[in-house]
Short mmCIF file of C-alpha atoms and ligand atoms in Angstrom, two decimals:
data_model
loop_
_atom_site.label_atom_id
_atom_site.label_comp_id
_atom_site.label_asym_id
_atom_site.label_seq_id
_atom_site.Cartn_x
_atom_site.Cartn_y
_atom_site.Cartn_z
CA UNK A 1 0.00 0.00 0.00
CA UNK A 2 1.12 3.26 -0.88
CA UNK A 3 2.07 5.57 2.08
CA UNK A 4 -1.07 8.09 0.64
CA UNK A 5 -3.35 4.98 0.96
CA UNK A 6 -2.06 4.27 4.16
CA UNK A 7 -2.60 7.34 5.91
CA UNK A 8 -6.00 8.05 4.64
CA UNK A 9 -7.02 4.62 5.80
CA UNK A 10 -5.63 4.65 9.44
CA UNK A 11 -7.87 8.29 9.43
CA UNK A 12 -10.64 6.14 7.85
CA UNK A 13 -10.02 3.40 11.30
CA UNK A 14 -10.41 6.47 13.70
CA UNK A 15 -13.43 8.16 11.86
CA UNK A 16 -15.35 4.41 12.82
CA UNK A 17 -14.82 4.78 16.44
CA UNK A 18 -17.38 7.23 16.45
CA UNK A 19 -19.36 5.47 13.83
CA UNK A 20 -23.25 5.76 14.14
CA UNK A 21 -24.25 2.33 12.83
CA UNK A 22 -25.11 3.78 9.52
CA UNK A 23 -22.60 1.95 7.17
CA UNK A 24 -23.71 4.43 4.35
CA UNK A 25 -22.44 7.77 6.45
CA UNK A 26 -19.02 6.16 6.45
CA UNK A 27 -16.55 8.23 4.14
CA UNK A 28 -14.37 5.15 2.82
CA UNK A 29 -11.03 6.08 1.03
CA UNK A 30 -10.97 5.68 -2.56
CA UNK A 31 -9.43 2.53 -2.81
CA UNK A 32 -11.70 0.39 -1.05
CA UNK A 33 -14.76 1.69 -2.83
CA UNK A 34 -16.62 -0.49 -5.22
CA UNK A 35 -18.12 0.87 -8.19
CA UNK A 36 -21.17 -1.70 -7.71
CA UNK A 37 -24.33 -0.65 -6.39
CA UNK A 38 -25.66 -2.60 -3.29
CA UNK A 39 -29.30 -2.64 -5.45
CA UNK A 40 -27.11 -5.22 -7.33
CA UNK A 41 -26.15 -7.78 -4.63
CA UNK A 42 -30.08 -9.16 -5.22
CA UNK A 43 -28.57 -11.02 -8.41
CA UNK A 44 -26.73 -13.44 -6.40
CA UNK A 45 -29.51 -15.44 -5.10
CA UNK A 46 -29.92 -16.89 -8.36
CA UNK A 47 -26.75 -16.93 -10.35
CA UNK A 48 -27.10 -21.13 -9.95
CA UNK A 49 -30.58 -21.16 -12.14
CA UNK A 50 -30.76 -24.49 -12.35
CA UNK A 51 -30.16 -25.10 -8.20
CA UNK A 52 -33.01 -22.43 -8.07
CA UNK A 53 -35.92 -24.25 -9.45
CA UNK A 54 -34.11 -27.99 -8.71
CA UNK A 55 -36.46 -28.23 -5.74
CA UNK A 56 -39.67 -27.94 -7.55
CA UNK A 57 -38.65 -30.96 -10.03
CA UNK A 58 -37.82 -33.02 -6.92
CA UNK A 59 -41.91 -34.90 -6.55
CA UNK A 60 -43.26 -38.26 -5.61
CA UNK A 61 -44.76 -40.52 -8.18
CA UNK A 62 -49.28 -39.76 -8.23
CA UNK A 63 -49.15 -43.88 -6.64
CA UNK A 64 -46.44 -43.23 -4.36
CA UNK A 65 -46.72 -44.02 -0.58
CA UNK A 66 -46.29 -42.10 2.28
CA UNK A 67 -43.17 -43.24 3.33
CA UNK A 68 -41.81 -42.30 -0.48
CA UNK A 69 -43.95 -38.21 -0.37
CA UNK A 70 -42.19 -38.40 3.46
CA UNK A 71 -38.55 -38.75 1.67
CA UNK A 72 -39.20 -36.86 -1.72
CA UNK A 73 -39.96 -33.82 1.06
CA UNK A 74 -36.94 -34.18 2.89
CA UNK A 75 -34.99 -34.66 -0.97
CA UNK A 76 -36.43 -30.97 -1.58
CA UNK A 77 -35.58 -29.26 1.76
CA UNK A 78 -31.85 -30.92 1.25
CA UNK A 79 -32.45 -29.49 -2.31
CA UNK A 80 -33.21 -26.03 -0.85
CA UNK A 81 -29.93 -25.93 1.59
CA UNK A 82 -27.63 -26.68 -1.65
CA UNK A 83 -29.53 -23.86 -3.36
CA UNK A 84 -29.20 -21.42 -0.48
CA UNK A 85 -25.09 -22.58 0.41
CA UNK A 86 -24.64 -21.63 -3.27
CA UNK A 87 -25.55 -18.35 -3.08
CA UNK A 88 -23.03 -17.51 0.07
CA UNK A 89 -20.06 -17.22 -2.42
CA UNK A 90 -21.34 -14.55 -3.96
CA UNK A 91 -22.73 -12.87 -1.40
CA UNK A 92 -19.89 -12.86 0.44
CA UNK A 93 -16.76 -13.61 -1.03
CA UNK A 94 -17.11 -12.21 -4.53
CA UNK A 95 -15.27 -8.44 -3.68
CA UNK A 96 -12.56 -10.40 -1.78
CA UNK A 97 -11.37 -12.62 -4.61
CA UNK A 98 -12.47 -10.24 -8.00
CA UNK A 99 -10.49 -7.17 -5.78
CA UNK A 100 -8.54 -8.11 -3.40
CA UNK A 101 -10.56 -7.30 -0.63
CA UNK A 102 -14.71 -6.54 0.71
CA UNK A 103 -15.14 -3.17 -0.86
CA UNK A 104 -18.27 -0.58 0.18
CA UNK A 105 -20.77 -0.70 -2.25
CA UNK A 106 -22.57 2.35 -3.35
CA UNK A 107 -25.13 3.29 -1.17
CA UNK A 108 -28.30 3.17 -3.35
CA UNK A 109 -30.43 6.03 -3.82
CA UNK A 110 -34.45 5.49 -3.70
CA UNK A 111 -36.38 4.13 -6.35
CA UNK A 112 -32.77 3.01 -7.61
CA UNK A 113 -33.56 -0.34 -9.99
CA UNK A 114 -31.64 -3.35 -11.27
CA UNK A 115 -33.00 -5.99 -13.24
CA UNK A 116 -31.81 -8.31 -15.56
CA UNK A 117 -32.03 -12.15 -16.62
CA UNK A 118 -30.60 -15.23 -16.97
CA UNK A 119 -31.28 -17.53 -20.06
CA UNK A 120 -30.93 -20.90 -19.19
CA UNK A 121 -30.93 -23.75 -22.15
CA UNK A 122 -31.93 -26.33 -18.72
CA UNK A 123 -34.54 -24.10 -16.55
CA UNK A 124 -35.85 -21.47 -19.03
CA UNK A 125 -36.03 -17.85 -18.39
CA UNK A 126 -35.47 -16.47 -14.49
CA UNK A 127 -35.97 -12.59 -14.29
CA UNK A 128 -33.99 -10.36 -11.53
CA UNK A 129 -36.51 -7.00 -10.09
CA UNK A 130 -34.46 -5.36 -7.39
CA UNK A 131 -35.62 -2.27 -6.00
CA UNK A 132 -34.70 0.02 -3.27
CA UNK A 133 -37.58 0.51 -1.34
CA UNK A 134 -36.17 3.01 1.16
CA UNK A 135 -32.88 4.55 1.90
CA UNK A 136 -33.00 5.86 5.49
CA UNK A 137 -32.84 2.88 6.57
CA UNK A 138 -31.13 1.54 3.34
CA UNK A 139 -33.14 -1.68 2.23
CA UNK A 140 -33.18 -3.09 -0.82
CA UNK A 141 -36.33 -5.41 -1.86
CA UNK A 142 -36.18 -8.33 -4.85
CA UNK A 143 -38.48 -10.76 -6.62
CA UNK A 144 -36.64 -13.28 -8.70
CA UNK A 145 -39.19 -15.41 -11.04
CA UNK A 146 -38.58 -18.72 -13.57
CA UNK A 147 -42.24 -18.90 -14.75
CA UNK A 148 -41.13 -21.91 -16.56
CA UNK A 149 -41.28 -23.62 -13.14
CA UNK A 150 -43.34 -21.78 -11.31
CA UNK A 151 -40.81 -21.20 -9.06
CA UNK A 152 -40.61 -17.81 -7.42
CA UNK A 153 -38.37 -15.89 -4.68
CA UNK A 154 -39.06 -12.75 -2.88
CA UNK A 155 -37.29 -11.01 0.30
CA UNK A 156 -35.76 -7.84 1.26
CA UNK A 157 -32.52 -7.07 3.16
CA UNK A 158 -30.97 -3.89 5.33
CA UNK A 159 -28.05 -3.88 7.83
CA UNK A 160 -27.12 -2.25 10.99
CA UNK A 161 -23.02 -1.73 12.11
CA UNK A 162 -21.65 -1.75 15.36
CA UNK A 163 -17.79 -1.50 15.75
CA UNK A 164 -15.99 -3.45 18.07
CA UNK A 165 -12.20 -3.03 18.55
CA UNK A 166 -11.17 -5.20 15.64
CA UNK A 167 -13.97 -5.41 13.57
CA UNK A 168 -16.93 -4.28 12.27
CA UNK A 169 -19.98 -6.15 13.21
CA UNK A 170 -23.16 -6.23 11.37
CA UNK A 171 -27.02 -7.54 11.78
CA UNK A 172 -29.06 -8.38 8.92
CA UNK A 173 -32.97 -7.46 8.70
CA UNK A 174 -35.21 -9.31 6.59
CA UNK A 175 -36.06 -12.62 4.89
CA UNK A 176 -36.92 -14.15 1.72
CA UNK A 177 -39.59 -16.54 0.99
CA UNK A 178 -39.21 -19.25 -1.89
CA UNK A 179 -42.15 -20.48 -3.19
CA UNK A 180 -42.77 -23.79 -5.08
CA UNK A 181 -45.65 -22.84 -6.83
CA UNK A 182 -46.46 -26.66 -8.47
CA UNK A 183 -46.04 -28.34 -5.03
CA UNK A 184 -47.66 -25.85 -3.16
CA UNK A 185 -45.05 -25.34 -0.69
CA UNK A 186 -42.57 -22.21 0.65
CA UNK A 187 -39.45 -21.82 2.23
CA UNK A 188 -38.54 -18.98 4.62
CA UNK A 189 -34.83 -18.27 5.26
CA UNK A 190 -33.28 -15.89 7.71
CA UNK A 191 -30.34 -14.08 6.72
CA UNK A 192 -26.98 -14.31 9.18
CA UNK A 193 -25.27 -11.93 10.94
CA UNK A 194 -21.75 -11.18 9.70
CA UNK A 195 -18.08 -9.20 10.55
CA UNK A 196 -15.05 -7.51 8.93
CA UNK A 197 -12.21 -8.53 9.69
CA UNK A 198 -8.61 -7.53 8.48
CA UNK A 199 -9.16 -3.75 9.11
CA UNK A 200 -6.29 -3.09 10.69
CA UNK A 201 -4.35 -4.66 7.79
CA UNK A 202 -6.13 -2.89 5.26
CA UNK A 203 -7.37 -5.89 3.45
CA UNK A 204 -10.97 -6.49 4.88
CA UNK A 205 -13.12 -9.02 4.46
CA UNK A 206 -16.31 -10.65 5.63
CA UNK A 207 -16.66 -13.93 7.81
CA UNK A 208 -20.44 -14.96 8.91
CA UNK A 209 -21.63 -16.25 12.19
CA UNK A 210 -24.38 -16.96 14.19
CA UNK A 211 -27.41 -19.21 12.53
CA UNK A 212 -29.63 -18.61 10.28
CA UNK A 213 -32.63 -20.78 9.08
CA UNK A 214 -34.47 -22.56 6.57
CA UNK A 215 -38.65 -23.26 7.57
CA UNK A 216 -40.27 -25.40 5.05
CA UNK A 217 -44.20 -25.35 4.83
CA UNK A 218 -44.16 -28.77 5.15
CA UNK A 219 -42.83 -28.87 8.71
CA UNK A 220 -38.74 -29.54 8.10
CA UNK A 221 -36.49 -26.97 9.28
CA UNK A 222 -33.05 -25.90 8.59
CA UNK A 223 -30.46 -24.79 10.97
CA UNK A 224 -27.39 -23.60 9.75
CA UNK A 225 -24.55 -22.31 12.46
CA UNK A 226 -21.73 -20.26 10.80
CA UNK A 227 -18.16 -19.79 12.70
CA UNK A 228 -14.75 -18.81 11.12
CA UNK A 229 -11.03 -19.94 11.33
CA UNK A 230 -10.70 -21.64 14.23
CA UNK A 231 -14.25 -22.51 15.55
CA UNK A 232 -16.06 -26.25 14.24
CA UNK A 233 -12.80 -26.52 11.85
CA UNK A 234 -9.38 -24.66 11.07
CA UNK A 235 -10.91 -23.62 8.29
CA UNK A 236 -12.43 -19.90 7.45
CA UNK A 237 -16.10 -19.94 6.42
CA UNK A 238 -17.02 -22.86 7.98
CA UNK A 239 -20.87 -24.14 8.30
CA UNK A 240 -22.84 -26.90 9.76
CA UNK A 241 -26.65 -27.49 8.71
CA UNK A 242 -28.65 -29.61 10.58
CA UNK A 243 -31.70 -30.90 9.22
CA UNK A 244 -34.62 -31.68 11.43
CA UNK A 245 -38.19 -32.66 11.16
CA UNK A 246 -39.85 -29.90 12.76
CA UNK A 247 -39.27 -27.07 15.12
CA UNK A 248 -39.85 -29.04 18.43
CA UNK A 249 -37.47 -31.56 17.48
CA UNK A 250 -34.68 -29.32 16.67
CA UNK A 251 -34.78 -28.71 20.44
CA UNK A 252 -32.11 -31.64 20.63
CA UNK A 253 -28.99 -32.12 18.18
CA UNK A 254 -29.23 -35.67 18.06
CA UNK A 255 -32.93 -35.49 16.47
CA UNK A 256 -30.88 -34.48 13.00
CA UNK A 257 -31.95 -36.20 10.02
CA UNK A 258 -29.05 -35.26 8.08
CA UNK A 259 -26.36 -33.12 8.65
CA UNK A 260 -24.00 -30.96 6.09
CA UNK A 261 -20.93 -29.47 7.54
CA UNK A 262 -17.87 -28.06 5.42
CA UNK A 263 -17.00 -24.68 4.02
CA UNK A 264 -19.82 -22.62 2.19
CA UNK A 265 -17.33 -20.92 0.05
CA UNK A 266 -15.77 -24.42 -1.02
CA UNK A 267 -16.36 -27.81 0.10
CA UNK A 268 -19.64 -29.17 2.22
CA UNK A 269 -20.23 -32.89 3.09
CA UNK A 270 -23.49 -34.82 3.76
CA UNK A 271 -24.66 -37.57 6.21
CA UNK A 272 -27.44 -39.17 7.45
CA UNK A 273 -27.96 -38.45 10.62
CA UNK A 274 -26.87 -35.99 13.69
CA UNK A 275 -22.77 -36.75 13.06
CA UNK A 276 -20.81 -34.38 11.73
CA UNK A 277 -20.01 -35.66 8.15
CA UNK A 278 -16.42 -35.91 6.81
CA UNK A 279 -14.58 -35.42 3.79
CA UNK A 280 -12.77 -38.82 3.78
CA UNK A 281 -15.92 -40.99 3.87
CA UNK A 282 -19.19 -38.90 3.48
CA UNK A 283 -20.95 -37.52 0.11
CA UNK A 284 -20.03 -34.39 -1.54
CA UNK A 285 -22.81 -32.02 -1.20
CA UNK A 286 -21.74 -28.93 -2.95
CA UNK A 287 -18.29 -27.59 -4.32
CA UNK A 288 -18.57 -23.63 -4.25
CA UNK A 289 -15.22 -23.58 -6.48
CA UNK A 290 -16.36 -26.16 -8.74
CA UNK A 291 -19.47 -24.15 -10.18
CA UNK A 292 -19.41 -21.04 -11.80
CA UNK A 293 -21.60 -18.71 -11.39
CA UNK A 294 -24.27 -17.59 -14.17
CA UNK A 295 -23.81 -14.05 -15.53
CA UNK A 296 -26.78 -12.04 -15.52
CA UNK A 297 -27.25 -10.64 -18.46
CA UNK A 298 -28.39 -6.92 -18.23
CA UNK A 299 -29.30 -3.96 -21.19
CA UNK A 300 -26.74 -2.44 -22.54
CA UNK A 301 -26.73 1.07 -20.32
CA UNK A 302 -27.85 3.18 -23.48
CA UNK A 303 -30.82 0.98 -23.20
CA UNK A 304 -31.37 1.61 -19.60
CA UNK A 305 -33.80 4.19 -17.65
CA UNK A 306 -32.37 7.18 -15.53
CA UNK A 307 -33.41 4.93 -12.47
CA UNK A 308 -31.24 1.91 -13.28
CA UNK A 309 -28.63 1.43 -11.28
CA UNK A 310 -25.29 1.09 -13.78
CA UNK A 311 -26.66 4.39 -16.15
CA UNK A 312 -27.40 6.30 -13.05
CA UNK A 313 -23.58 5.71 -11.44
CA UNK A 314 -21.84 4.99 -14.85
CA UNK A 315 -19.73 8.34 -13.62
CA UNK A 316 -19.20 7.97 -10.06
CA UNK A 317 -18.14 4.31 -10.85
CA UNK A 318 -16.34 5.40 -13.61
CA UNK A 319 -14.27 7.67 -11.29
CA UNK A 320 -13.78 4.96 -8.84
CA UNK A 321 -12.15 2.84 -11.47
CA UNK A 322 -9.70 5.79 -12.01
CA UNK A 323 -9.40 5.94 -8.33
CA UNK A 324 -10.01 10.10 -8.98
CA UNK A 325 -11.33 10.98 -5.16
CA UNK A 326 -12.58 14.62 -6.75
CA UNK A 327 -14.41 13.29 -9.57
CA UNK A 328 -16.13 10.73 -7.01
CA UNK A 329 -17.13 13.38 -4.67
CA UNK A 330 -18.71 15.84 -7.64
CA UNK A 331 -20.32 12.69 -9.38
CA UNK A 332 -21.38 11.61 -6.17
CA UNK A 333 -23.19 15.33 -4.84
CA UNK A 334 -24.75 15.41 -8.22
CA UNK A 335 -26.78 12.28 -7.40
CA UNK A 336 -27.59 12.99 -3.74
CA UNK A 337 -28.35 16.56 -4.59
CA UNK A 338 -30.74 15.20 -6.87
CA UNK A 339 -32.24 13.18 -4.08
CA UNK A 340 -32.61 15.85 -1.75
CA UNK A 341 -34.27 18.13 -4.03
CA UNK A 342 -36.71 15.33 -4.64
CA UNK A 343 -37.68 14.82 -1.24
CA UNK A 344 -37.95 18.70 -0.52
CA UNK A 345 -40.31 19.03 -3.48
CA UNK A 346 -42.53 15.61 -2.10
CA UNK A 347 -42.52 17.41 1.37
CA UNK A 348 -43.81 20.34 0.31
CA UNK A 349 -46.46 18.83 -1.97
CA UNK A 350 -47.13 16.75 0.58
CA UNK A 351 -46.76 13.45 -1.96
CA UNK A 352 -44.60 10.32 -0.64
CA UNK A 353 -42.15 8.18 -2.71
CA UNK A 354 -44.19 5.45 -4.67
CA UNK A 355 -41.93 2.15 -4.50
CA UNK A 356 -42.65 0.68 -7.83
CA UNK A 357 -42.57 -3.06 -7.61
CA UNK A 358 -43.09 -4.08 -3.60
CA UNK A 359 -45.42 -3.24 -1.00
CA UNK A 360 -44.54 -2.25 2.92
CA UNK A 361 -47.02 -4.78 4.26
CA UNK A 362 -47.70 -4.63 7.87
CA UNK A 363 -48.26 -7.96 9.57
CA UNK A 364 -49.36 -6.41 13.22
CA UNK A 365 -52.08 -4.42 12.21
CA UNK A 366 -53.43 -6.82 9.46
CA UNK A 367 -53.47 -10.24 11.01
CA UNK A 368 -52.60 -11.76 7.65
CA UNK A 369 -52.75 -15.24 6.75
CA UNK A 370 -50.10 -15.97 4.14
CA UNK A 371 -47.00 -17.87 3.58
CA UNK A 372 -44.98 -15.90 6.23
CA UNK A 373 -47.24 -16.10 8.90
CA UNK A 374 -47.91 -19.65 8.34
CA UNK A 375 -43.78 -20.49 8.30
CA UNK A 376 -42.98 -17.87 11.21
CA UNK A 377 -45.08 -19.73 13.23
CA UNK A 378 -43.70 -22.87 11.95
CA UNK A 379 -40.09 -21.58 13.14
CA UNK A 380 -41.20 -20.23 16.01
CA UNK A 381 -39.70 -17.04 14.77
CA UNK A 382 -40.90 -13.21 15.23
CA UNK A 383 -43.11 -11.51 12.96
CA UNK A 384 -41.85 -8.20 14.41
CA UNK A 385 -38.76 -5.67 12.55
CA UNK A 386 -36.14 -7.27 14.69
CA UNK A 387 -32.93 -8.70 13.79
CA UNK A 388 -33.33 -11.69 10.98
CA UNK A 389 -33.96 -14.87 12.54
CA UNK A 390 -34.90 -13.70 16.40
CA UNK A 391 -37.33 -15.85 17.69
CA UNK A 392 -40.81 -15.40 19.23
CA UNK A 393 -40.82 -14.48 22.65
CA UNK A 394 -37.37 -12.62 22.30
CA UNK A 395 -36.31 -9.42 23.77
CA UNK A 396 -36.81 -8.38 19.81
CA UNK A 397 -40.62 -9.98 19.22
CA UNK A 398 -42.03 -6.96 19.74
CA UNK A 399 -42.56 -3.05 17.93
CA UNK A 400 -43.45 -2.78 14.43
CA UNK A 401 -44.19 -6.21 11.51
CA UNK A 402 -43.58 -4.49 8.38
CA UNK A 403 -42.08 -6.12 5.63
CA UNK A 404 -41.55 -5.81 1.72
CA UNK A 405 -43.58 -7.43 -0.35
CA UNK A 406 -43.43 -8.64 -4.41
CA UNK A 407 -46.61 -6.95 -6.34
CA UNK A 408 -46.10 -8.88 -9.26
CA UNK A 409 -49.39 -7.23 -10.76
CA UNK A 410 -47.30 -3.85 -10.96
CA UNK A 411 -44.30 -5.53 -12.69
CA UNK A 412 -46.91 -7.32 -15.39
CA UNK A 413 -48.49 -3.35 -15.83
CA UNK A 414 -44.92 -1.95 -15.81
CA UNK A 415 -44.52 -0.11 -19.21
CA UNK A 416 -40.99 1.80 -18.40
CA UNK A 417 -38.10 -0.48 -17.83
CA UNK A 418 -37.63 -2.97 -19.38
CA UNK A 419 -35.74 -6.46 -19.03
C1 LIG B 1 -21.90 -5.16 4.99
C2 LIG B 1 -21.72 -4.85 3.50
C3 LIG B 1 -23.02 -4.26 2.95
C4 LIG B 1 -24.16 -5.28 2.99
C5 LIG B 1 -23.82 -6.56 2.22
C6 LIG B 1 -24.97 -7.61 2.25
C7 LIG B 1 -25.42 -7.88 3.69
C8 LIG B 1 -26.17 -7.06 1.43
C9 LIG B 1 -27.25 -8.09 1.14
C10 LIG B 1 -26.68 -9.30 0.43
O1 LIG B 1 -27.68 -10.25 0.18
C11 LIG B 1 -25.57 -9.90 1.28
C12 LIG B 1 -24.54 -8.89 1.63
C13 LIG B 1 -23.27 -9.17 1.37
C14 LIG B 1 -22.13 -8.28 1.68
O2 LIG B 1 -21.05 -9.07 2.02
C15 LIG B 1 -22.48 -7.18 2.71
C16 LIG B 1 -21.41 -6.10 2.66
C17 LIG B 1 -19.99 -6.43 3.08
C18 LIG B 1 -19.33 -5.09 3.32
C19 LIG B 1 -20.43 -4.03 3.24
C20 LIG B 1 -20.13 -2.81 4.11
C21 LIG B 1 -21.16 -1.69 3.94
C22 LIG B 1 -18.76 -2.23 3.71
C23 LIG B 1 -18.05 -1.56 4.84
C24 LIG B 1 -16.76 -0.98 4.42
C25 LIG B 1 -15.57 -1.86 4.77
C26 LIG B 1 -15.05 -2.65 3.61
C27 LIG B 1 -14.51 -1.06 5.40
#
């Protein structure tokens, strides 16, 4: 690192002691800004098409038995976990290894937009709608759809920082529902908390912890505990998923039906059973390295409305590639001065921000009976804003139930952008 770069970021260190949990307020030196919009990170729940829609294809025979619907369900909640362990790559790791470290994403504006598609010769079409829905707090909302299988995927995601001495620790908020449209059935799944590390070095990146889960309408239930170097293994992004029949029975470890341990950002093994699998004698169950990722393919940006997220940052990101920390800051003030005359002229009309594609639904005041209420309860999980995953009867089941929803009818009667 250059001794410029090096100064600016031990400044950037002490401006995050007296950081205010808003990751967006944090000035970031040039170098370890990304020129990729956070409105983007939606695309990489499905960048495995054909692990997306696997589930749905996974069905007993019309004659089959019990015991053979009994193990075709447990085939698609396995199915499910592989689907959701290949998206953590991406999520997670993707900065790290394409630049050398995590990077801060732009901080999208409101009403910012990203959509795209993947053409699949296997699965058939699956279209990307990411949208963000509000940006004090920043959350981004996204519906992901393969009509060809009736497979479907909505959920929304913000973050909140706190700063410890060596890291930086963040909560997730949100969920995402998958829904099986064929077999009638849904999956909820929480979304885990994470860290930073390597600050001090200069080369951060993220590690995930904590659990996060995976509630299947038909009663099975994922729980998948994340740890770093050091914790189940030596190894860094390390995970073990224990499937279980139901809630009650996850209670006790040794009520597993199967269990996948490994890394989520290379090798996972699977066994029958509550023992830990290994790699000498157990089945592979996925091989993050092994798979590469689809490529979304989005419109070229002369193509593109003023609201989609590449045209609209094509010159702050252009200026980050340079690494040109004026031209970032103009570019930058040109958008959020923009935004704030926006919101002055809705205040004084007195008109609110339409979101285009989801609605804020609130659960507390509407006692509404739909696939989230059903698989919260399920889970055993809170309705209620709190962190992703806290349970019922925590110190966090309580306050407002608002969350994102897909209004697909909008999309169909969408006339402006265009995939
Ligand atoms: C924390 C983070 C912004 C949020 C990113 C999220 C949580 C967004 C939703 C995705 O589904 C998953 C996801 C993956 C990212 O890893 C996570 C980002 C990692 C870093 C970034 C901070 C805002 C950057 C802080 C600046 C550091 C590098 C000093």
């Amino acid at each position: 690192m250059s001794q410029a770069s090096s100064s600016s970021w031990t400044s950037f260190l002490s401006s995050i002691t007296s950081f205010n949990g808003d990751l967006a307020s944090l000035t970031a030196p040039p170098f370890i800004l990304s020129p990729t919009s956070l409105v983007e990170f939606s695309q990489y729940w499905a960048e495995h098409p054909d692990l997306f829609v696997e589930a749905s294809l996974l069905r007993a025979d019309d004659n089959a038995g019990a015991p053979e619907i009994e193990a075709m369900a447990l085939k698609r909640a396995i199915s499910v976990t592989k689907w959701f362990i290949s998206t953590l790559r991406s999520q997670y790791c993707l900065r790290n290894e394409s630049m050398g470290s995590e990077k801060k994403p732009l901080n999208p504006f409101l009403g910012e937009v990203f959509v795209g598609k993947w053409d699949s010769p296997l699965v058939g079409e699956t279209v990307l709608l990411s949208e963000q829905v509000s940006h004090h707090p920043a959350v981004t909302a996204y519906g992901i759809i393969n009509a060809s299988h009736n497979v479907s995927l909505q959920g929304y995601n913000g973050v909140k920082a706190t700063i410890s001495k060596a890291s930086i620790n963040v909560k997730q908020y949100g969920h995402g529902i998958l829904q099986l449209d064929d077999l009638n059935e849904s999956y909820l799944y929480t979304l885990p908390p994470l860290h930073i590390e390597g600050l001090i070095s200069a080369s951060p990146f993220v590690e995930l912890e904590g659990t996060s889960y995976i509630q299947s309408s038909n009663g099975f239930i994922v729980q998948i505990d994340y740890s770093g170097r050091g914790y189940f293994s030596g190894k860094k992004h390390t995970f073990k998923a224990r499937i279980y029949r139901d809630q009650l029975s996850s209670a006790n470890k040794d009520n597993a039906l199967v269990t996948i341990s490994g890394q989520w950002s290379d090798k996972s093994y699977i066994a029958k059973g509550s023992a830990t699998p290994s790699s000498k004698t157990d089945e592979l169950f996925y091989d993050a390295m092994a798979v590469k990722p689809e490529q979304l393919q989005v419109k070229p940006l002369e193509s593109q409305h003023p609201l989609e997220s590449r045209r609209a940052w094509k010159k702050v990101a252009d200026a980050i590639k340079k690494s040109d920390y004026d031209q970032i800051h103009q570019e930058k003030s040109i958008i959020e001065n923009e935004q704030r005359d926006l919101r002055k002229k809705e205040q004084e009309s007195g008109a609110k921000w339409q979101t285009r594609w989801f609605d804020n639904v609130d659960y507390a005041a509407e006692q509404k009976h739909d696939p989230f209420t059903n698989l919260t309860n399920l889970a055993n999980l809170s309705i209620h804003n709190g962190p992703s995953g806290s349970a019922k009867s925590s110190k966090y089941d309580t306050g407002e139930a608002k969350h994102w929803r897909l209004n697909l009818d909008n999309w169909k009667q969408e006339t402006e952008i265009k995939l």
